[in-house]
Each structure stands twice: as structure tokens, then as C-alpha cells.
PDB file of C-alpha atoms in Angstrom:
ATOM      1  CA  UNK A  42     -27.712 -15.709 -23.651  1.00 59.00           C
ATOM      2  CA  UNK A  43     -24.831 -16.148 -20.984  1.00 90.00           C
ATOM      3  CA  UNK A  44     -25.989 -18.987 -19.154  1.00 95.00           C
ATOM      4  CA  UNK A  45     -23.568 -21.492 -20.038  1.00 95.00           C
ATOM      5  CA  UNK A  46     -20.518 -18.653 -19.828  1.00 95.00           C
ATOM      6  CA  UNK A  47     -22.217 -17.615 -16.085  1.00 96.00           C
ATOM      7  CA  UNK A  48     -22.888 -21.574 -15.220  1.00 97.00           C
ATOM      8  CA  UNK A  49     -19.050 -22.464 -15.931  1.00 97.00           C
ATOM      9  CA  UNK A  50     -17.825 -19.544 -14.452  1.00 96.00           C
ATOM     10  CA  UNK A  51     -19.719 -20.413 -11.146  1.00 96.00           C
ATOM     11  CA  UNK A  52     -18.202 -24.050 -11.374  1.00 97.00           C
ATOM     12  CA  UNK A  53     -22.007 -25.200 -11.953  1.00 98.00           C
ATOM     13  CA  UNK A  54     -23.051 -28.883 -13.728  1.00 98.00           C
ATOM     14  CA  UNK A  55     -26.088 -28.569 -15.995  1.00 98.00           C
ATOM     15  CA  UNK A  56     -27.207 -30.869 -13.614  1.00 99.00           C
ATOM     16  CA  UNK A  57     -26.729 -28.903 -10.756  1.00 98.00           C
ATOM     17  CA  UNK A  58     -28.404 -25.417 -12.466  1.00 98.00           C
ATOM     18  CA  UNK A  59     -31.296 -27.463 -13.343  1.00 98.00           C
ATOM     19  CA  UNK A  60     -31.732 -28.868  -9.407  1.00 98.00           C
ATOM     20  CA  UNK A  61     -31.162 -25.245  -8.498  1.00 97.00           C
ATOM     21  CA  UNK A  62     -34.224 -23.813 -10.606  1.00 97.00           C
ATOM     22  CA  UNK A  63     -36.356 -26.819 -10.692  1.00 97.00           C
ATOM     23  CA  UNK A  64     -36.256 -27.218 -14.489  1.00 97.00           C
ATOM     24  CA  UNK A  65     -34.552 -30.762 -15.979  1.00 98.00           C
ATOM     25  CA  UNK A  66     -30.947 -30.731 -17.365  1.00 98.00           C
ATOM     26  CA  UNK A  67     -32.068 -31.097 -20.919  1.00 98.00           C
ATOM     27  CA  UNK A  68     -34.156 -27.719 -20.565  1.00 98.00           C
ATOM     28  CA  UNK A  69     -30.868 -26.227 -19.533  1.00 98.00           C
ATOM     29  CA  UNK A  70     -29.016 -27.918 -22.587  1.00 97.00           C
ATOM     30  CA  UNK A  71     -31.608 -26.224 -24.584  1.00 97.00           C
ATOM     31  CA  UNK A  72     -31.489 -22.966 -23.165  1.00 96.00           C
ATOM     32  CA  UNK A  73     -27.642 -22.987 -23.757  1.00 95.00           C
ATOM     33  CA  UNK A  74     -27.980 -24.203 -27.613  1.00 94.00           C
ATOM     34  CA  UNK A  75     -30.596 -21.318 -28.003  1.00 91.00           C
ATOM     35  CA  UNK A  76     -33.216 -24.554 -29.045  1.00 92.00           C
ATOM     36  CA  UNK A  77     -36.067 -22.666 -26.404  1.00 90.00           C
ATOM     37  CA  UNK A  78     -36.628 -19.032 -25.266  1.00 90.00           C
ATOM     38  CA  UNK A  79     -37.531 -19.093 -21.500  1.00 93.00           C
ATOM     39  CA  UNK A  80     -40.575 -17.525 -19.977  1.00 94.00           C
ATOM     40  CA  UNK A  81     -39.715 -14.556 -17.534  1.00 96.00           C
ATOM     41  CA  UNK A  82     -40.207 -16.887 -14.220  1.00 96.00           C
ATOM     42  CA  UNK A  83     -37.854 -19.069 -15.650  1.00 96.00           C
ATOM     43  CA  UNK A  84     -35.146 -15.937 -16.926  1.00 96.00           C
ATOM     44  CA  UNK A  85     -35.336 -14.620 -12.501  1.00 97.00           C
ATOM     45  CA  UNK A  86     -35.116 -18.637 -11.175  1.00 98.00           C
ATOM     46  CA  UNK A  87     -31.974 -18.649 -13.641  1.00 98.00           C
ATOM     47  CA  UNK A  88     -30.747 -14.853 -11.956  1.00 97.00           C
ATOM     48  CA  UNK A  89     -31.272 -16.156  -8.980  1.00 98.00           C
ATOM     49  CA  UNK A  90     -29.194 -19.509  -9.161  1.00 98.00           C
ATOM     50  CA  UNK A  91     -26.361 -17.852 -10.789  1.00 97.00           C
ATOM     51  CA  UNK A  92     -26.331 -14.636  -8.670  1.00 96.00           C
ATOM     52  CA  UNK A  93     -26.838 -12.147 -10.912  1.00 97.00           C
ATOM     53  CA  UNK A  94     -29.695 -10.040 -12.115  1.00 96.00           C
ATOM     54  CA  UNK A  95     -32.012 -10.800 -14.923  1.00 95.00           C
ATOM     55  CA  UNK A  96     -30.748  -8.074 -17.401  1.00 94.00           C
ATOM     56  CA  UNK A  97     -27.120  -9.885 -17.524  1.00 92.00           C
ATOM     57  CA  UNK A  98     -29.133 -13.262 -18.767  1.00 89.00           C
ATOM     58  CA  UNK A  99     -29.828 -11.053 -21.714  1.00 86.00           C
ATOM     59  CA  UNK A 100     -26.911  -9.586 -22.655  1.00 81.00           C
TER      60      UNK A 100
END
């Protein structure tokens, strides 16, 4: 996944991703070390913080 890449790019904190979606800073950690595969709500809260759709989470 891209999230960290899309996060940094945006000049986003873990921190401030996770406040964004409502999910804790360690689930974003996670996310970004590949340690947990989100559910789909999860994948468009993400889209939606970073501004972009749900297919470039998955590239």
C-alpha cells in the first residue's frame, strides 16, 4: 500500500492520519508495515483523509 508514501507527501503525522480517520496511530503504523489488512470502511476513511480515491490505496 501507499499510505505512508501519500501521508508524507501530504505533510501528514501518523498522528494526525489517525485523528483524521478515527483509527489510533499504532493502527496506522501497522497499516504502513503491512502488520494488518484494513476492512473496506477503513481503505475509503483512508481515501478520504488523503484525497485520493480508494483504487490508488491499492496500487
Amino acid at each position: 500500500m501507499t499510505i505512508k508514501r501519500l501521508r508524507k507527501e501530504q505533510g501528514l503525522t501518523q498522528k494526525a492520519l489517525a485523528k483524521r480517520t478515527g483509527v489510533t496511530r499504532e493502527y496506522i503504523a501497522r497499516l504502513e508495515l503491512g502488520r494488518h489488512d484494513p476492512m473496506f470502511s477503513t481503505l475509503v476513511k483512508l481515501a478520504k483523509a488523503l484525497n485520493v480515491n480508494v483504487r490508488e490505496l491499492l496500487e
